[in-house]
PDB file of C-alpha atoms in Angstrom:
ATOM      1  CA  UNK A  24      -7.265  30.242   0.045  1.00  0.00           C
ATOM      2  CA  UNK A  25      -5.790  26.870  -1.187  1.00  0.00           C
ATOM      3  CA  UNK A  26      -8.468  24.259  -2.078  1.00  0.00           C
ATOM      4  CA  UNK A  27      -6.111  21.767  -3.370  1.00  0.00           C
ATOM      5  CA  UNK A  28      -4.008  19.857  -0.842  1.00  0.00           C
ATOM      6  CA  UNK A  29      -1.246  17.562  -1.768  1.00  0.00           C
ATOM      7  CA  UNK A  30       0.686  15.577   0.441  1.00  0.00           C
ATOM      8  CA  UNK A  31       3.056  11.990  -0.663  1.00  0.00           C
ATOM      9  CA  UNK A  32       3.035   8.925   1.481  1.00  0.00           C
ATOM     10  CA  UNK A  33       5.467   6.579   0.395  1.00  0.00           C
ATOM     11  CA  UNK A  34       5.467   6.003  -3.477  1.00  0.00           C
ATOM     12  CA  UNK A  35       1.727   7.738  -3.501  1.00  0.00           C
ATOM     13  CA  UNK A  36       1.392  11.520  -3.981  1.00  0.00           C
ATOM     14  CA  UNK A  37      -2.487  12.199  -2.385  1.00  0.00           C
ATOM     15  CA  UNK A  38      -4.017  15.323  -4.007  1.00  0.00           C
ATOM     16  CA  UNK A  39      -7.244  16.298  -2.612  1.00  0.00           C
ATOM     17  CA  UNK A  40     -10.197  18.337  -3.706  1.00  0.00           C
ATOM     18  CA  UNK A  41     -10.695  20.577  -0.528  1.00  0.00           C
ATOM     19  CA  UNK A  42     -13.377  22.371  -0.417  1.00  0.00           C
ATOM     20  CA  UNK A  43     -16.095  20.704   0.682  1.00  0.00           C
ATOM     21  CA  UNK A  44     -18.724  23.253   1.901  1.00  0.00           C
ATOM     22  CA  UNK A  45     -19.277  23.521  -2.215  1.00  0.00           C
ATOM     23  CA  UNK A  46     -18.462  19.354  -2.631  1.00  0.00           C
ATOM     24  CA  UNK A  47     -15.555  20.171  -4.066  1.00  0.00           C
ATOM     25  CA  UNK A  48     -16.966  21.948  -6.789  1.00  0.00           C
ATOM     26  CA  UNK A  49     -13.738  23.650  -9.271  1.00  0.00           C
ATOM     27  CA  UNK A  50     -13.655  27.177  -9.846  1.00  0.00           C
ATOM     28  CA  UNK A  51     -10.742  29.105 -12.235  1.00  0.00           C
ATOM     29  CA  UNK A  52      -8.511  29.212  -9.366  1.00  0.00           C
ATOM     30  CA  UNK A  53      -8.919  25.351  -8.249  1.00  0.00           C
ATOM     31  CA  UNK A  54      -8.291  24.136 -11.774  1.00  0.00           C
ATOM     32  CA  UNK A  55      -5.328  26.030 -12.144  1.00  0.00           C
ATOM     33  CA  UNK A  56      -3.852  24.818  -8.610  1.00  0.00           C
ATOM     34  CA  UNK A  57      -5.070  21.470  -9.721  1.00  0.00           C
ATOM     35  CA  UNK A  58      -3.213  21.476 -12.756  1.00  0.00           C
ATOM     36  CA  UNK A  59      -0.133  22.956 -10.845  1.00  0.00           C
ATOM     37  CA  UNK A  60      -0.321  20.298  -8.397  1.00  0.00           C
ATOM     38  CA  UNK A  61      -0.195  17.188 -11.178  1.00  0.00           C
ATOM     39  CA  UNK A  62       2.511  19.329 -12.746  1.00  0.00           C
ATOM     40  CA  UNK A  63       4.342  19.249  -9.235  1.00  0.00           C
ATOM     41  CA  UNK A  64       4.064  15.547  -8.521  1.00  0.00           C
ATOM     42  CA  UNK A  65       6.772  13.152  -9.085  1.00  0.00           C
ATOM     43  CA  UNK A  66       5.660   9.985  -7.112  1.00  0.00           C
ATOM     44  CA  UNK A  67       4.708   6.681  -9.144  1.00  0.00           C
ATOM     45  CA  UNK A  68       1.397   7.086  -8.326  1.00  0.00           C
ATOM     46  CA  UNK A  69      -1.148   9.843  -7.734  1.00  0.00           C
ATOM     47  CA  UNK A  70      -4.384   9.155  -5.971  1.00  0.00           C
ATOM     48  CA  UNK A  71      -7.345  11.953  -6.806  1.00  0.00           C
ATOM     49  CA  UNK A  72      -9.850  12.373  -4.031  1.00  0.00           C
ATOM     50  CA  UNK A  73     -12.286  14.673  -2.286  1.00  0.00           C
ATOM     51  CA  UNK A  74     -12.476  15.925   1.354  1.00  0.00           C
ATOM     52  CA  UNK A  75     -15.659  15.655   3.129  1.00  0.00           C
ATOM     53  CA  UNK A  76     -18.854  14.269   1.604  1.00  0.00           C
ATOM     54  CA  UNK A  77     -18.299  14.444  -2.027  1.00  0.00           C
ATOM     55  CA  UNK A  78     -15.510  13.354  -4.234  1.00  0.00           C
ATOM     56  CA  UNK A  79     -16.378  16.436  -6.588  1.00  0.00           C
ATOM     57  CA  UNK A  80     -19.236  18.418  -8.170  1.00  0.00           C
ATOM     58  CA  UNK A  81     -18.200  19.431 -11.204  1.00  0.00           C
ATOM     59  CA  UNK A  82     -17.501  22.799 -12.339  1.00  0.00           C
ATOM     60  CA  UNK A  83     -18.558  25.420 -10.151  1.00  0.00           C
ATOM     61  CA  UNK A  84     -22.230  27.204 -11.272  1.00  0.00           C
ATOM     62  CA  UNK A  85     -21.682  30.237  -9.775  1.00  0.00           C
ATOM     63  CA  UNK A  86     -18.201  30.413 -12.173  1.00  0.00           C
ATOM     64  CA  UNK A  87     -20.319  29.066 -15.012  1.00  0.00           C
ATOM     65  CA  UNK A  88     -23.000  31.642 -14.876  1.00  0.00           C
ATOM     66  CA  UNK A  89     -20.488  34.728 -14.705  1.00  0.00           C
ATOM     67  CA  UNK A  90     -19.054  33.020 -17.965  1.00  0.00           C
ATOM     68  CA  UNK A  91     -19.602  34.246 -22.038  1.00  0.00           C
ATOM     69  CA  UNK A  92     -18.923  32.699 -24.527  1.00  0.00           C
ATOM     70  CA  UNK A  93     -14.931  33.254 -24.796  1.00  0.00           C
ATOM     71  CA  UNK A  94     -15.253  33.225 -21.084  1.00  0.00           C
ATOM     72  CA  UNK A  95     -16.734  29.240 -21.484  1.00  0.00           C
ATOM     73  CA  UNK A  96     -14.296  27.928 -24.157  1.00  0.00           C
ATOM     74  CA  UNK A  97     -11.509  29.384 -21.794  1.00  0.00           C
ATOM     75  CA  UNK A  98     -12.692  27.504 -18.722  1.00  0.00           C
ATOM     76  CA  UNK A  99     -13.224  24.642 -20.561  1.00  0.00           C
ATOM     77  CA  UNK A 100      -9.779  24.221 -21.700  1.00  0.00           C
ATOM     78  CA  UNK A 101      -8.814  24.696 -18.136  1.00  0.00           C
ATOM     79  CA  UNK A 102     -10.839  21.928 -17.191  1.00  0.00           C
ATOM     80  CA  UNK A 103      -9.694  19.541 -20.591  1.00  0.00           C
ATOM     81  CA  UNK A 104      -5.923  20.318 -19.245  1.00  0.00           C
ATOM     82  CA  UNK A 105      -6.108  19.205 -16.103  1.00  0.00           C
ATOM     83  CA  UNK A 106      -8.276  15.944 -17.012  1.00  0.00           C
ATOM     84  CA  UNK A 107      -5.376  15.636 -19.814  1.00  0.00           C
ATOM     85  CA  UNK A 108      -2.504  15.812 -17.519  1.00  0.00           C
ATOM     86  CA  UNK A 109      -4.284  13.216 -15.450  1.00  0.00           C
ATOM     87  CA  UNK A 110      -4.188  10.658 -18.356  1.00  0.00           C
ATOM     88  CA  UNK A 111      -0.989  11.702 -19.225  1.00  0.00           C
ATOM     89  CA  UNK A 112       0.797  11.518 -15.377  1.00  0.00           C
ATOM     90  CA  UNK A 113       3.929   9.695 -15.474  1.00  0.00           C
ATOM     91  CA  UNK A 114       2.992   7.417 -13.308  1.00  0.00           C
ATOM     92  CA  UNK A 115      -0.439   5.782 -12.312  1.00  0.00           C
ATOM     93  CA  UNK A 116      -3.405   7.679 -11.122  1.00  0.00           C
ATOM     94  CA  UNK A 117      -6.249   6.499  -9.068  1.00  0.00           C
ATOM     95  CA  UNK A 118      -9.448   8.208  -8.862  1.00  0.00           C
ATOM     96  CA  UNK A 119     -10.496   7.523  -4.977  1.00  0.00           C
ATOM     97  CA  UNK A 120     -14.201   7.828  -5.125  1.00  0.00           C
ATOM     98  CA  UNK A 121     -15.531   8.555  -1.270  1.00  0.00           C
ATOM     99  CA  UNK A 122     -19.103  10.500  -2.051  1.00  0.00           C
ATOM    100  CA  UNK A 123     -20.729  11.669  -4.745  1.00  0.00           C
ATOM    101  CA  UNK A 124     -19.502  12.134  -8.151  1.00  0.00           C
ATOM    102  CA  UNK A 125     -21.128  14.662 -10.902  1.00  0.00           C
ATOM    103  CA  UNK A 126     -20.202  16.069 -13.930  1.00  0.00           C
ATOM    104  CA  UNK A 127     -17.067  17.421 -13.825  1.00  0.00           C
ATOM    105  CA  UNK A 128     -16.103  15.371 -10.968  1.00  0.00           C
ATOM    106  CA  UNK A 129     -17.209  11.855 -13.202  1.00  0.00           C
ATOM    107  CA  UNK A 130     -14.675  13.437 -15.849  1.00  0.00           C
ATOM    108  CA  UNK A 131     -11.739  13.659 -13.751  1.00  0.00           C
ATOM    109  CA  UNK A 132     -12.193  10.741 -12.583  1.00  0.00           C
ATOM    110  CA  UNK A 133     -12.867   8.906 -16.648  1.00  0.00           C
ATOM    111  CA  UNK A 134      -9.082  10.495 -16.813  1.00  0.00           C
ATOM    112  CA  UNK A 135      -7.562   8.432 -14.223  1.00  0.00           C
ATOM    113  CA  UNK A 136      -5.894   4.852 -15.243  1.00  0.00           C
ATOM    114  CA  UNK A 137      -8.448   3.238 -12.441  1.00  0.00           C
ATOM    115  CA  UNK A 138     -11.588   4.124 -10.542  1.00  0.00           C
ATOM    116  CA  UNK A 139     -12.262   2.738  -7.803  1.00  0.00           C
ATOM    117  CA  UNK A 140     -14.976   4.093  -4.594  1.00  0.00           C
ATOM    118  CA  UNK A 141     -16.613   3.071  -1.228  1.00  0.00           C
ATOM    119  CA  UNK A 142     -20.081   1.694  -0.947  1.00  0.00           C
ATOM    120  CA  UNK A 143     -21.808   5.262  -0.069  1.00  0.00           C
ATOM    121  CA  UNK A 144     -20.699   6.597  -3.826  1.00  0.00           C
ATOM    122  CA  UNK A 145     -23.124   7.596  -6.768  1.00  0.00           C
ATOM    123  CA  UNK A 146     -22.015   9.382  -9.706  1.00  0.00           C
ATOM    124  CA  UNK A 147     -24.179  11.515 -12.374  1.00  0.00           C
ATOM    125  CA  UNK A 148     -23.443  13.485 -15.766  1.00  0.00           C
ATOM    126  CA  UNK A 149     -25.747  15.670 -14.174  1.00  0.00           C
ATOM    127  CA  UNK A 150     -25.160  18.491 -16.595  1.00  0.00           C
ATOM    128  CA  UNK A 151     -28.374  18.238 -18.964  1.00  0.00           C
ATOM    129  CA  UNK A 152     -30.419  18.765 -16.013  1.00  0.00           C
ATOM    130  CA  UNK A 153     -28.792  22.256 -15.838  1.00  0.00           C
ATOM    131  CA  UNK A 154     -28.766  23.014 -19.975  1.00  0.00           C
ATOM    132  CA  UNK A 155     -24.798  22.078 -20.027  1.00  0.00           C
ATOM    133  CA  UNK A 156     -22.960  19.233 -20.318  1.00  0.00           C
ATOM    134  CA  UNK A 157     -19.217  18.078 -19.728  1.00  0.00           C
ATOM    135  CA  UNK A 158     -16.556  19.859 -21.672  1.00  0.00           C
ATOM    136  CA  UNK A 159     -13.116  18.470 -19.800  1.00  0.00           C
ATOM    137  CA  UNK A 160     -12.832  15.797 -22.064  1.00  0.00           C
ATOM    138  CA  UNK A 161     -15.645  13.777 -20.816  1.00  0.00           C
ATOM    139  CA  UNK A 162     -17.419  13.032 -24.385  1.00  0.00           C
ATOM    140  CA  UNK A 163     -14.578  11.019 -25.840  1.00  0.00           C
ATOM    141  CA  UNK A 164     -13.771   8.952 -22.400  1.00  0.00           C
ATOM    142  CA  UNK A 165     -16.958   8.317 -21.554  1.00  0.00           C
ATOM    143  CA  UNK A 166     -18.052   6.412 -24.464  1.00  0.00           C
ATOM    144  CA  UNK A 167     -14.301   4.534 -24.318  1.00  0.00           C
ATOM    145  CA  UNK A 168     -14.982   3.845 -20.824  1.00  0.00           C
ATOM    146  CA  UNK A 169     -18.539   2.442 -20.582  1.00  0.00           C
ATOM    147  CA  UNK A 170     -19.419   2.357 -24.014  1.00  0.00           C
ATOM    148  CA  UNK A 171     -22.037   4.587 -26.523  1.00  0.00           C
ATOM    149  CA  UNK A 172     -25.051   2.860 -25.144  1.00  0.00           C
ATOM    150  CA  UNK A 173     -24.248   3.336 -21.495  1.00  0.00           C
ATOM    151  CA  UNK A 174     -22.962   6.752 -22.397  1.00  0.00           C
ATOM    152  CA  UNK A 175     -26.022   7.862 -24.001  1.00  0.00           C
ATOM    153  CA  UNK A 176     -28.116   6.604 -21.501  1.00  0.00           C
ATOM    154  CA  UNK A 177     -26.012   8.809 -18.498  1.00  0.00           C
ATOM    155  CA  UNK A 178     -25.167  11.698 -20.605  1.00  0.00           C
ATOM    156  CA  UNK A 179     -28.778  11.967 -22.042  1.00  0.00           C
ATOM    157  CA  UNK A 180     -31.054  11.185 -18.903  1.00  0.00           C
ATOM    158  CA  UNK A 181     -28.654  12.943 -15.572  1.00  0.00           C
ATOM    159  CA  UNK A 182     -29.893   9.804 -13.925  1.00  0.00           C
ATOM    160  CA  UNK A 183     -27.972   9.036 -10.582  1.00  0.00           C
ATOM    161  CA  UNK A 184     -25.724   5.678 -10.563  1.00  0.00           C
ATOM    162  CA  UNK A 185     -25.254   4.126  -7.062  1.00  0.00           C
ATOM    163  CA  UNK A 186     -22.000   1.546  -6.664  1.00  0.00           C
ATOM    164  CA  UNK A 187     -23.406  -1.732  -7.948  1.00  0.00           C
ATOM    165  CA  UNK A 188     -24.280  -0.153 -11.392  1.00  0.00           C
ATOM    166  CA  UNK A 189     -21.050   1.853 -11.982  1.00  0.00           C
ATOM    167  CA  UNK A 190     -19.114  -1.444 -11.415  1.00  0.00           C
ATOM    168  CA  UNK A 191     -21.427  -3.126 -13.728  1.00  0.00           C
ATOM    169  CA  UNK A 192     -21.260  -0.704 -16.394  1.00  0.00           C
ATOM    170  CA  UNK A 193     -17.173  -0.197 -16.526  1.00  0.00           C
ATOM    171  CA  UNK A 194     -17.158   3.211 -15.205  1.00  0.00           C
ATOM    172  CA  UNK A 195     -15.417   2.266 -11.371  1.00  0.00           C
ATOM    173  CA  UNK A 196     -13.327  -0.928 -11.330  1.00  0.00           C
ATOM    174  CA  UNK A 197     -13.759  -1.941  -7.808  1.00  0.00           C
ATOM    175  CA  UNK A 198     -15.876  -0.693  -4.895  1.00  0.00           C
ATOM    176  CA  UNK A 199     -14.013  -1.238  -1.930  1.00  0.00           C
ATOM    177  CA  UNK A 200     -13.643  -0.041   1.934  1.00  0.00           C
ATOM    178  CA  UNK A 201     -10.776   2.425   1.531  1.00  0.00           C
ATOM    179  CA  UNK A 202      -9.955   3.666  -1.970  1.00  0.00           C
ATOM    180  CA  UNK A 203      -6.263   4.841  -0.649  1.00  0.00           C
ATOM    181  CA  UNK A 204      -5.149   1.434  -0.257  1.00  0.00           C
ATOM    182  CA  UNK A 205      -5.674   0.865  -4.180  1.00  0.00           C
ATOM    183  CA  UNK A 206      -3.118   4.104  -4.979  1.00  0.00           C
ATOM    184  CA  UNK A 207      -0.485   2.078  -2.343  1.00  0.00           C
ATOM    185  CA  UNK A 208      -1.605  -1.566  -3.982  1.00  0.00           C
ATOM    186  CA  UNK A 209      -0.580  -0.039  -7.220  1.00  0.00           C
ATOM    187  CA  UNK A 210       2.538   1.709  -5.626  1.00  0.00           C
ATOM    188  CA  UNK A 211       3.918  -1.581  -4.257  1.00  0.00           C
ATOM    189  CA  UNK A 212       4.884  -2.995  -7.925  1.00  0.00           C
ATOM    190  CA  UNK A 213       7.800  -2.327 -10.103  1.00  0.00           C
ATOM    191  CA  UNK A 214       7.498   1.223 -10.753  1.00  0.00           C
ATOM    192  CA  UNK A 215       9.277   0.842 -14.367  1.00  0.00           C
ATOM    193  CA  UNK A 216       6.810  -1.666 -15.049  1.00  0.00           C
ATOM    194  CA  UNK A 217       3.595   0.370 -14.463  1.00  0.00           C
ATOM    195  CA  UNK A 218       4.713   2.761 -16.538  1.00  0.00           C
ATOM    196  CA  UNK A 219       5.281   0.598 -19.668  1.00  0.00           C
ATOM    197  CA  UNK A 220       2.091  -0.995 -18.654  1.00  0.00           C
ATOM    198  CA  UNK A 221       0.132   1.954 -18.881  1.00  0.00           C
ATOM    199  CA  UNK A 222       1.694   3.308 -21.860  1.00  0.00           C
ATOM    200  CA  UNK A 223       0.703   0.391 -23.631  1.00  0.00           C
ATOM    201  CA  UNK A 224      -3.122   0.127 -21.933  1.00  0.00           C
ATOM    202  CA  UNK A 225      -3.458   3.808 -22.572  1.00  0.00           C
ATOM    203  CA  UNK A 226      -5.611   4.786 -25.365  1.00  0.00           C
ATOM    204  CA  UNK A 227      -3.586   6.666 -28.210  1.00  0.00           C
ATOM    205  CA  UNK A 228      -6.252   8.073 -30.120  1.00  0.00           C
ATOM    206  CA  UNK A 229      -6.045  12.150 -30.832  1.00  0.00           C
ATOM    207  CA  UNK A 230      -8.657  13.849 -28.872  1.00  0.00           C
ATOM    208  CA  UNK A 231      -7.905  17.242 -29.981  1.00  0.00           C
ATOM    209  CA  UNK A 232     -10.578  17.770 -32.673  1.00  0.00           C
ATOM    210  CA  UNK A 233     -12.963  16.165 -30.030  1.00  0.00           C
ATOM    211  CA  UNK A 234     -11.795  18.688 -27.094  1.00  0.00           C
ATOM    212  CA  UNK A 235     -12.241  21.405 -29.779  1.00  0.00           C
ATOM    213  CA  UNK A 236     -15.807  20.443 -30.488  1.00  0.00           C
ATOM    214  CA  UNK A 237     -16.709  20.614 -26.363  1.00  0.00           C
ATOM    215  CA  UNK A 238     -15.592  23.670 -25.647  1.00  0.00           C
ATOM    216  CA  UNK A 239     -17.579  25.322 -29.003  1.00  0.00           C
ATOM    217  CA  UNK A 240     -20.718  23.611 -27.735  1.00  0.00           C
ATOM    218  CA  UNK A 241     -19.849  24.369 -24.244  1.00  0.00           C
ATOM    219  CA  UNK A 242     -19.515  27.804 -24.771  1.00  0.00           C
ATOM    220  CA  UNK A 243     -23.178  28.067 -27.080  1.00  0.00           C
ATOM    221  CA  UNK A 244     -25.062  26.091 -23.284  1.00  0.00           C
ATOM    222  CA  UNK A 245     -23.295  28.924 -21.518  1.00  0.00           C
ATOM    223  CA  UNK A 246     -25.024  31.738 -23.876  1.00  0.00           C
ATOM    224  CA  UNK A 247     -28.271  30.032 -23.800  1.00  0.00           C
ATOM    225  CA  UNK A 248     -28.197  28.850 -19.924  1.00  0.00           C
ATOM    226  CA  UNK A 249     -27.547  33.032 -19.438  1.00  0.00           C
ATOM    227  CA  UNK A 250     -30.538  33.824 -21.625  1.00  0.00           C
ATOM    228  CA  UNK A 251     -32.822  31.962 -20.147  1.00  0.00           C
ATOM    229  CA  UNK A 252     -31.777  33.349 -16.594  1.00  0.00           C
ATOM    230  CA  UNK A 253     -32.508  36.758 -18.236  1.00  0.00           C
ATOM    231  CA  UNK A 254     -35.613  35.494 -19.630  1.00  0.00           C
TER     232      UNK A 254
END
């Protein structure tokens, strides 16, 4: 069954997250039809969100714990693929927060040009709690984003964010009543010119030996998170 949905309004193409018995948490098969659906989309901007209560939990635990080692460098350069062909989208993309926001979900979201979510959002790099972290490219963007301080604190601690802080720390640039409208703000401006714009905003460091680095460490959580299930 399809859990990514993609439909354009106007200059905006909408990709959802849709599966929200499991908050929209990404399997194998979801990142692939995520990637497939950025790879599809051709309108000026894309706007990320998530159906139901969540915007997205993160990788999928019960995918994780089927997962060695090759298995866990594998699905992390799923995930670092689709979080790269967010930043790279020709063309804007909003991250529409509506819910909660973990892991994962917080990285695909650090890969969008702007963040922006509704009153009733929190977020969380809730993977320590769990012996993981996040391996989609999270490390580097998250630091870039909120800085090393704020990063540490998140990534370190799991600790829950509600609206005011995120706003105050970088990671979400707005909290407003319908995140859409942001995607159609956007849309409403000289395509040519948001391009250029973010080409110029976007940062050009190389974040291969970086990605590289995850998915090693990734992959030795995965072992030990297995062991200790055994244990």
């Amino acid at each position: 069954m399809d859990v990514i949905r993609t439909r354009e309004t106007g200059d905006v193409a909408l990709v959802t997250l849709d599966r929200p018995e499991r908050r929209n948490a990404l399997t194998r098969q979801a990142l692939d039809e995520l990637a497939d659906a950025i790879d599809a989309a051709s309108a000026p901007v894309l706007c990320l969100d998530g159906a139901g209560s969540a915007f997205c939990a993160g990788a999928d635990l019960d995918t994780v714990d089927t997962l060695d080692a090759d298995g866990a460098r594998e699905f992390a350069r799923r995930g670092q693929a689709v979080a790269d062909a967010l930043a790279t989208y020709d063309g804007a993309t909003v991250a529409a927060i509506d819910g909660a926001a973990r892991g994962g979900g917080v990285e695909l979201a650090l890969a969008c040009d702007v963040r922006v979510c509704t009153e009733r959002s929190t977020f969380a790099e809730s993977g320590v709690t769990l012996g993981l972290f996040g391996a989609w490219g999270g490390t580097g963007r998250l630091v870039e984003t909120v800085g090393k301080s704020a990063a540490m604190d998140l990534s370190l601690s799991g600790r829950v964010l509600d609206t005011d802080e995120a706003a105050q720390i970088g990671l979400v640039s707005r909290v407003v009543e319908d995140p859409e409208t942001v995607a159609h703000e956007i849309a409403a401006n000289d395509h040519d010119a948001v391009r250029a714009i973010k080409g110029l905003l976007a940062d050009p460091a190389d974040r291969e030996r970086q990605q590289e680095r995850e998915r090693e460490t990734f992959a030795a959580l995965v072992e030990a998170r297995a062991q200790k299930r055994k244990d």
